[in-house]
Amino acid sequence: KAGVTQTPRYLIKTRGQQVTLSCSPISGHRSVSWYQQTPGQGLQFLFEYFSETQRNKGNFPGRFSGRQFSNSRSEMNVSTLELGDSALYLCASSLSPERNTEAFFGQGTRLTVV
Amino acid sequence: GDSVTQMEGPVTLSEEAFLTINCTYTATGYPSLFWYVQYPGEGLQLLLKATKADDKGSNKGFEATYRKETTSFHLEKGSVQVSDSAVYFCALSLSGGYNKLIFGAGTRLAVHP
């Protein structure tokens, strides 16, 4: 079956712009989580969505937001981009939000802010 | 706060050598523990998991045992291959029904023929 699909794979934006990243989970998966991966901070949890509701949010500024649609696809948005937002953004999907459910990760979107 | 600490890398081994990557955690309650692997240019793949104390997770020759008394979840493999070269992440998820993973910094493993 198809895995988690993230688009686009690579993105270059200018400081101050905004960006939207997309994640299509595995068919039948209803929970989607987002993570930011940087060399300095490692992998950090951004937020989790289930049934179109944000269930949990990490310690990121309000410039980072997300949503989930009725088909479980999710988008995350970063407004007023800063150089420090350059990172690999990973999306993970799970059948359910239970903590022992395996999370399947996409290949990520590499965002570069110049 | 809740956190995961991994041994720093890179770890460089010859093929067929024994591998240990140390992982310790700090968490309230009873977390579930995971090892994920990231190959170059790819996302993370679940390698193994353990959900309660003394559980042993195993997959593809890798093993890790959930040790509550030492708050550890060390990854081991008896004989590594070149294809095992990757970055390995230890992670935990907390009780409470949420899917949030807290990751360690990752350990890069390089295996040479």
mmCIF file of C-alpha atoms in Angstrom:
data_model
loop_
_atom_site.group_PDB
_atom_site.id
_atom_site.type_symbol
_atom_site.label_atom_id
_atom_site.label_comp_id
_atom_site.label_asym_id
_atom_site.label_seq_id
_atom_site.Cartn_x
_atom_site.Cartn_y
_atom_site.Cartn_z
ATOM 1 C CA LYS A 1 0.000 0.000 0.000
ATOM 2 C CA ALA A 2 1.146 3.555 -0.566
ATOM 3 C CA GLY A 3 3.103 5.135 2.253
ATOM 4 C CA VAL A 4 2.913 8.592 3.736
ATOM 5 C CA THR A 5 3.284 11.193 1.002
ATOM 6 C CA GLN A 6 4.666 14.623 1.702
ATOM 7 C CA THR A 7 4.725 17.420 -0.836
ATOM 8 C CA PRO A 8 6.724 19.197 -1.920
ATOM 9 C CA ARG A 9 9.981 17.385 -1.193
ATOM 10 C CA TYR A 10 12.094 20.533 -1.388
ATOM 11 C CA LEU A 11 11.220 24.165 -0.954
ATOM 12 C CA ILE A 12 13.185 27.413 -0.896
ATOM 13 C CA LYS A 13 11.525 30.478 0.590
ATOM 14 C CA THR A 14 12.572 33.983 1.541
ATOM 15 C CA ARG A 15 12.484 35.369 5.063
ATOM 16 C CA GLY A 16 9.111 36.858 5.875
ATOM 17 C CA GLN A 17 7.181 34.686 3.438
ATOM 18 C CA GLN A 18 4.772 31.958 4.449
ATOM 19 C CA VAL A 19 4.734 28.321 3.412
ATOM 20 C CA THR A 20 2.268 25.442 3.375
ATOM 21 C CA LEU A 21 3.368 21.818 3.518
ATOM 22 C CA SER A 22 1.114 18.891 2.740
ATOM 23 C CA CYS A 23 0.880 15.366 4.099
ATOM 24 C CA SER A 24 -1.265 12.512 2.823
ATOM 25 C CA PRO A 25 -1.387 9.692 5.376
ATOM 26 C CA ILE A 26 -1.607 6.005 4.653
ATOM 27 C CA SER A 27 -5.114 5.033 3.609
ATOM 28 C CA GLY A 28 -7.209 4.321 6.679
ATOM 29 C CA HIS A 29 -4.911 6.184 9.057
ATOM 30 C CA ARG A 30 -6.684 8.964 10.922
ATOM 31 C CA SER A 31 -3.928 10.366 13.118
ATOM 32 C CA VAL A 32 -1.286 12.693 11.682
ATOM 33 C CA SER A 33 1.657 14.186 13.561
ATOM 34 C CA TRP A 34 4.270 16.685 12.435
ATOM 35 C CA TYR A 35 7.906 16.965 13.494
ATOM 36 C CA GLN A 36 10.707 19.405 12.779
ATOM 37 C CA GLN A 37 14.217 17.978 12.328
ATOM 38 C CA THR A 38 17.265 20.241 12.521
ATOM 39 C CA PRO A 39 20.945 19.490 13.174
ATOM 40 C CA GLY A 40 20.925 21.637 16.310
ATOM 41 C CA GLN A 41 17.619 20.710 17.944
ATOM 42 C CA GLY A 42 17.088 17.235 16.544
ATOM 43 C CA LEU A 43 13.549 15.933 16.133
ATOM 44 C CA GLN A 44 10.913 18.032 17.817
ATOM 45 C CA PHE A 45 7.166 17.449 17.966
ATOM 46 C CA LEU A 46 5.054 20.157 16.367
ATOM 47 C CA PHE A 47 1.443 18.950 16.627
ATOM 48 C CA GLU A 48 -0.911 16.008 16.260
ATOM 49 C CA TYR A 49 -4.292 15.816 14.587
ATOM 50 C CA PHE A 50 -7.033 13.240 14.821
ATOM 51 C CA SER A 51 -10.474 13.507 13.264
ATOM 52 C CA GLU A 52 -9.761 17.082 12.188
ATOM 53 C CA THR A 53 -8.973 18.139 15.761
ATOM 54 C CA GLN A 54 -5.623 19.209 17.119
ATOM 55 C CA ARG A 55 -5.005 16.956 20.108
ATOM 56 C CA ASN A 56 -1.546 17.970 21.140
ATOM 57 C CA LYS A 57 0.863 20.790 20.358
ATOM 58 C CA GLY A 58 4.582 21.147 20.882
ATOM 59 C CA ASN A 59 6.489 24.148 22.101
ATOM 60 C CA PHE A 60 6.574 26.208 18.913
ATOM 61 C CA PRO A 61 5.479 29.799 18.300
ATOM 62 C CA GLY A 62 2.069 30.623 16.924
ATOM 63 C CA ARG A 63 3.603 31.114 13.462
ATOM 64 C CA PHE A 64 3.394 27.347 13.150
ATOM 65 C CA SER A 65 -0.107 26.068 12.550
ATOM 66 C CA GLY A 66 -1.791 23.111 10.998
ATOM 67 C CA ARG A 67 -5.061 21.525 10.108
ATOM 68 C CA GLN A 68 -6.528 18.218 9.095
ATOM 69 C CA PHE A 69 -9.210 17.617 6.534
ATOM 70 C CA SER A 70 -12.069 15.140 6.568
ATOM 71 C CA ASN A 71 -10.052 12.728 4.397
ATOM 72 C CA SER A 72 -7.272 12.810 7.061
ATOM 73 C CA ARG A 73 -4.885 14.743 4.825
ATOM 74 C CA SER A 74 -3.049 17.386 6.779
ATOM 75 C CA GLU A 75 -1.322 20.653 6.072
ATOM 76 C CA MET A 76 1.022 22.701 8.170
ATOM 77 C CA ASN A 77 1.648 26.384 7.657
ATOM 78 C CA VAL A 78 4.519 28.547 8.775
ATOM 79 C CA SER A 79 4.019 32.289 8.506
ATOM 80 C CA THR A 80 6.617 35.051 8.586
ATOM 81 C CA LEU A 81 9.448 32.643 7.928
ATOM 82 C CA GLU A 82 12.732 33.031 9.786
ATOM 83 C CA LEU A 83 16.142 31.640 8.863
ATOM 84 C CA GLY A 84 15.895 29.281 11.824
ATOM 85 C CA ASP A 85 12.839 27.620 10.314
ATOM 86 C CA SER A 86 15.095 25.891 7.789
ATOM 87 C CA ALA A 87 14.631 22.220 8.564
ATOM 88 C CA LEU A 88 13.335 18.866 7.427
ATOM 89 C CA TYR A 89 9.633 18.666 8.276
ATOM 90 C CA LEU A 90 8.393 15.135 8.802
ATOM 91 C CA CYS A 91 4.850 13.925 8.863
ATOM 92 C CA ALA A 92 3.826 10.671 10.525
ATOM 93 C CA SER A 93 0.541 8.841 10.248
ATOM 94 C CA SER A 94 -0.999 6.266 12.570
ATOM 95 C CA LEU A 95 -4.168 4.221 12.599
ATOM 96 C CA SER A 96 -5.231 5.822 15.839
ATOM 97 C CA PRO A 97 -3.880 8.271 18.374
ATOM 98 C CA GLU A 98 -3.131 5.590 20.957
ATOM 99 C CA ARG A 99 0.447 5.874 22.090
ATOM 100 C CA ASN A 100 1.518 2.350 21.215
ATOM 101 C CA THR A 101 0.301 2.552 17.643
ATOM 102 C CA GLU A 102 3.131 2.491 15.111
ATOM 103 C CA ALA A 103 3.833 5.824 13.453
ATOM 104 C CA PHE A 104 4.777 5.663 9.761
ATOM 105 C CA PHE A 105 6.885 8.566 8.569
ATOM 106 C CA GLY A 106 7.021 10.245 5.211
ATOM 107 C CA GLN A 107 10.277 11.252 3.506
ATOM 108 C CA GLY A 108 9.840 14.810 4.643
ATOM 109 C CA THR A 109 9.855 18.261 3.116
ATOM 110 C CA ARG A 110 13.218 20.016 3.160
ATOM 111 C CA LEU A 111 12.541 23.734 3.722
ATOM 112 C CA THR A 112 15.326 26.230 3.188
ATOM 113 C CA VAL A 113 14.750 29.841 4.211
ATOM 114 C CA VAL A 114 17.112 32.389 2.649
ATOM 115 C CA GLY B 1 10.889 17.357 31.814
ATOM 116 C CA ASP B 2 10.592 14.203 29.800
ATOM 117 C CA SER B 3 13.649 13.457 27.701
ATOM 118 C CA VAL B 4 15.770 10.829 25.973
ATOM 119 C CA THR B 5 19.568 10.717 26.031
ATOM 120 C CA GLN B 6 21.567 8.725 23.504
ATOM 121 C CA MET B 7 25.263 8.074 23.220
ATOM 122 C CA GLU B 8 26.937 10.457 20.858
ATOM 123 C CA GLY B 9 28.149 9.233 17.532
ATOM 124 C CA PRO B 10 29.338 8.558 15.084
ATOM 125 C CA VAL B 11 29.845 4.909 15.849
ATOM 126 C CA THR B 12 32.165 3.244 13.363
ATOM 127 C CA LEU B 13 32.330 -0.534 13.207
ATOM 128 C CA SER B 14 33.630 -3.242 10.941
ATOM 129 C CA GLU B 15 31.184 -5.656 9.385
ATOM 130 C CA GLU B 16 30.170 -8.496 11.747
ATOM 131 C CA ALA B 17 31.115 -6.500 14.861
ATOM 132 C CA PHE B 18 28.820 -6.286 17.897
ATOM 133 C CA LEU B 19 26.763 -3.119 18.215
ATOM 134 C CA THR B 20 25.497 -1.356 21.316
ATOM 135 C CA ILE B 21 23.889 2.085 21.252
ATOM 136 C CA ASN B 22 23.022 3.350 24.707
ATOM 137 C CA CYS B 23 19.726 5.070 25.451
ATOM 138 C CA THR B 24 18.404 6.327 28.778
ATOM 139 C CA TYR B 25 15.224 8.227 29.462
ATOM 140 C CA THR B 26 13.554 10.509 31.970
ATOM 141 C CA ALA B 27 9.786 10.384 32.077
ATOM 142 C CA THR B 28 6.832 10.588 34.391
ATOM 143 C CA GLY B 29 4.542 7.608 34.434
ATOM 144 C CA TYR B 30 5.152 4.579 32.275
ATOM 145 C CA PRO B 31 6.336 5.478 28.793
ATOM 146 C CA SER B 32 6.490 3.250 25.753
ATOM 147 C CA LEU B 33 9.957 3.052 24.209
ATOM 148 C CA PHE B 34 10.985 2.881 20.567
ATOM 149 C CA TRP B 35 13.976 2.676 18.274
ATOM 150 C CA TYR B 36 13.640 4.321 14.875
ATOM 151 C CA VAL B 37 16.146 4.201 12.008
ATOM 152 C CA GLN B 38 16.703 6.841 9.343
ATOM 153 C CA TYR B 39 18.519 5.935 6.128
ATOM 154 C CA PRO B 40 20.033 8.740 4.018
ATOM 155 C CA GLY B 41 17.392 10.857 2.308
ATOM 156 C CA GLU B 42 14.501 9.025 3.910
ATOM 157 C CA GLY B 43 12.062 9.413 6.741
ATOM 158 C CA LEU B 44 12.096 7.378 9.929
ATOM 159 C CA GLN B 45 11.217 3.707 10.114
ATOM 160 C CA LEU B 46 10.191 1.940 13.291
ATOM 161 C CA LEU B 47 12.821 -0.654 14.142
ATOM 162 C CA LEU B 48 11.395 -2.056 17.386
ATOM 163 C CA LYS B 49 9.368 -1.097 20.427
ATOM 164 C CA ALA B 50 8.595 -2.108 24.016
ATOM 165 C CA THR B 51 5.556 -0.996 25.928
ATOM 166 C CA LYS B 52 6.251 -2.095 29.489
ATOM 167 C CA ALA B 53 9.088 -2.924 31.848
ATOM 168 C CA ASP B 54 11.153 -6.022 30.990
ATOM 169 C CA ASP B 55 9.641 -6.219 27.491
ATOM 170 C CA LYS B 56 12.167 -7.038 24.775
ATOM 171 C CA GLY B 57 11.645 -5.592 21.329
ATOM 172 C CA SER B 58 13.379 -7.285 18.407
ATOM 173 C CA ASN B 59 13.530 -6.934 14.643
ATOM 174 C CA LYS B 60 16.051 -7.697 11.879
ATOM 175 C CA GLY B 61 18.587 -8.961 14.415
ATOM 176 C CA PHE B 62 18.316 -5.834 16.583
ATOM 177 C CA GLU B 63 17.157 -6.123 20.205
ATOM 178 C CA ALA B 64 16.430 -3.779 23.087
ATOM 179 C CA THR B 65 15.078 -4.487 26.573
ATOM 180 C CA TYR B 66 12.979 -2.008 28.568
ATOM 181 C CA ARG B 67 14.817 -1.644 31.886
ATOM 182 C CA LYS B 68 12.745 0.413 34.294
ATOM 183 C CA GLU B 69 15.238 0.124 37.163
ATOM 184 C CA THR B 70 17.969 1.765 35.090
ATOM 185 C CA THR B 71 15.583 3.778 32.847
ATOM 186 C CA SER B 72 17.376 2.392 29.806
ATOM 187 C CA PHE B 73 16.565 0.908 26.410
ATOM 188 C CA HIS B 74 19.929 0.054 24.846
ATOM 189 C CA LEU B 75 19.984 -1.140 21.242
ATOM 190 C CA GLU B 76 22.104 -4.210 20.408
ATOM 191 C CA LYS B 77 22.921 -6.308 17.383
ATOM 192 C CA GLY B 78 25.252 -9.259 17.379
ATOM 193 C CA SER B 79 26.700 -8.851 13.895
ATOM 194 C CA VAL B 80 26.264 -5.632 11.923
ATOM 195 C CA GLN B 81 26.235 -5.341 8.147
ATOM 196 C CA VAL B 82 27.193 -2.482 5.849
ATOM 197 C CA SER B 83 23.487 -2.065 5.106
ATOM 198 C CA ASP B 84 22.887 -1.175 8.782
ATOM 199 C CA SER B 85 24.680 2.144 8.272
ATOM 200 C CA ALA B 86 22.112 4.787 9.218
ATOM 201 C CA VAL B 87 21.091 7.128 12.019
ATOM 202 C CA TYR B 88 19.333 5.475 14.967
ATOM 203 C CA PHE B 89 16.889 7.353 17.198
ATOM 204 C CA CYS B 90 15.645 6.273 20.590
ATOM 205 C CA ALA B 91 12.211 7.681 21.455
ATOM 206 C CA LEU B 92 9.472 7.515 24.044
ATOM 207 C CA SER B 93 5.781 8.221 24.137
ATOM 208 C CA LEU B 94 4.031 9.122 27.335
ATOM 209 C CA SER B 95 0.930 7.716 28.931
ATOM 210 C CA GLY B 96 -2.214 9.752 28.361
ATOM 211 C CA GLY B 97 -3.337 8.461 25.011
ATOM 212 C CA TYR B 98 -1.359 10.842 22.850
ATOM 213 C CA ASN B 99 0.844 9.931 19.934
ATOM 214 C CA LYS B 100 3.603 12.437 20.673
ATOM 215 C CA LEU B 101 7.113 11.000 20.375
ATOM 216 C CA ILE B 102 10.074 12.472 22.253
ATOM 217 C CA PHE B 103 13.310 11.650 20.457
ATOM 218 C CA GLY B 104 16.929 11.418 21.448
ATOM 219 C CA ALA B 105 19.539 13.265 19.401
ATOM 220 C CA GLY B 106 20.264 10.274 17.200
ATOM 221 C CA THR B 107 23.387 8.157 16.779
ATOM 222 C CA ARG B 108 25.010 7.793 13.385
ATOM 223 C CA LEU B 109 26.329 4.296 12.673
ATOM 224 C CA ALA B 110 28.858 3.648 9.914
ATOM 225 C CA VAL B 111 29.726 0.035 9.133
ATOM 226 C CA HIS B 112 32.741 -0.687 6.944
ATOM 227 C CA PRO B 113 33.427 -3.894 5.020
#
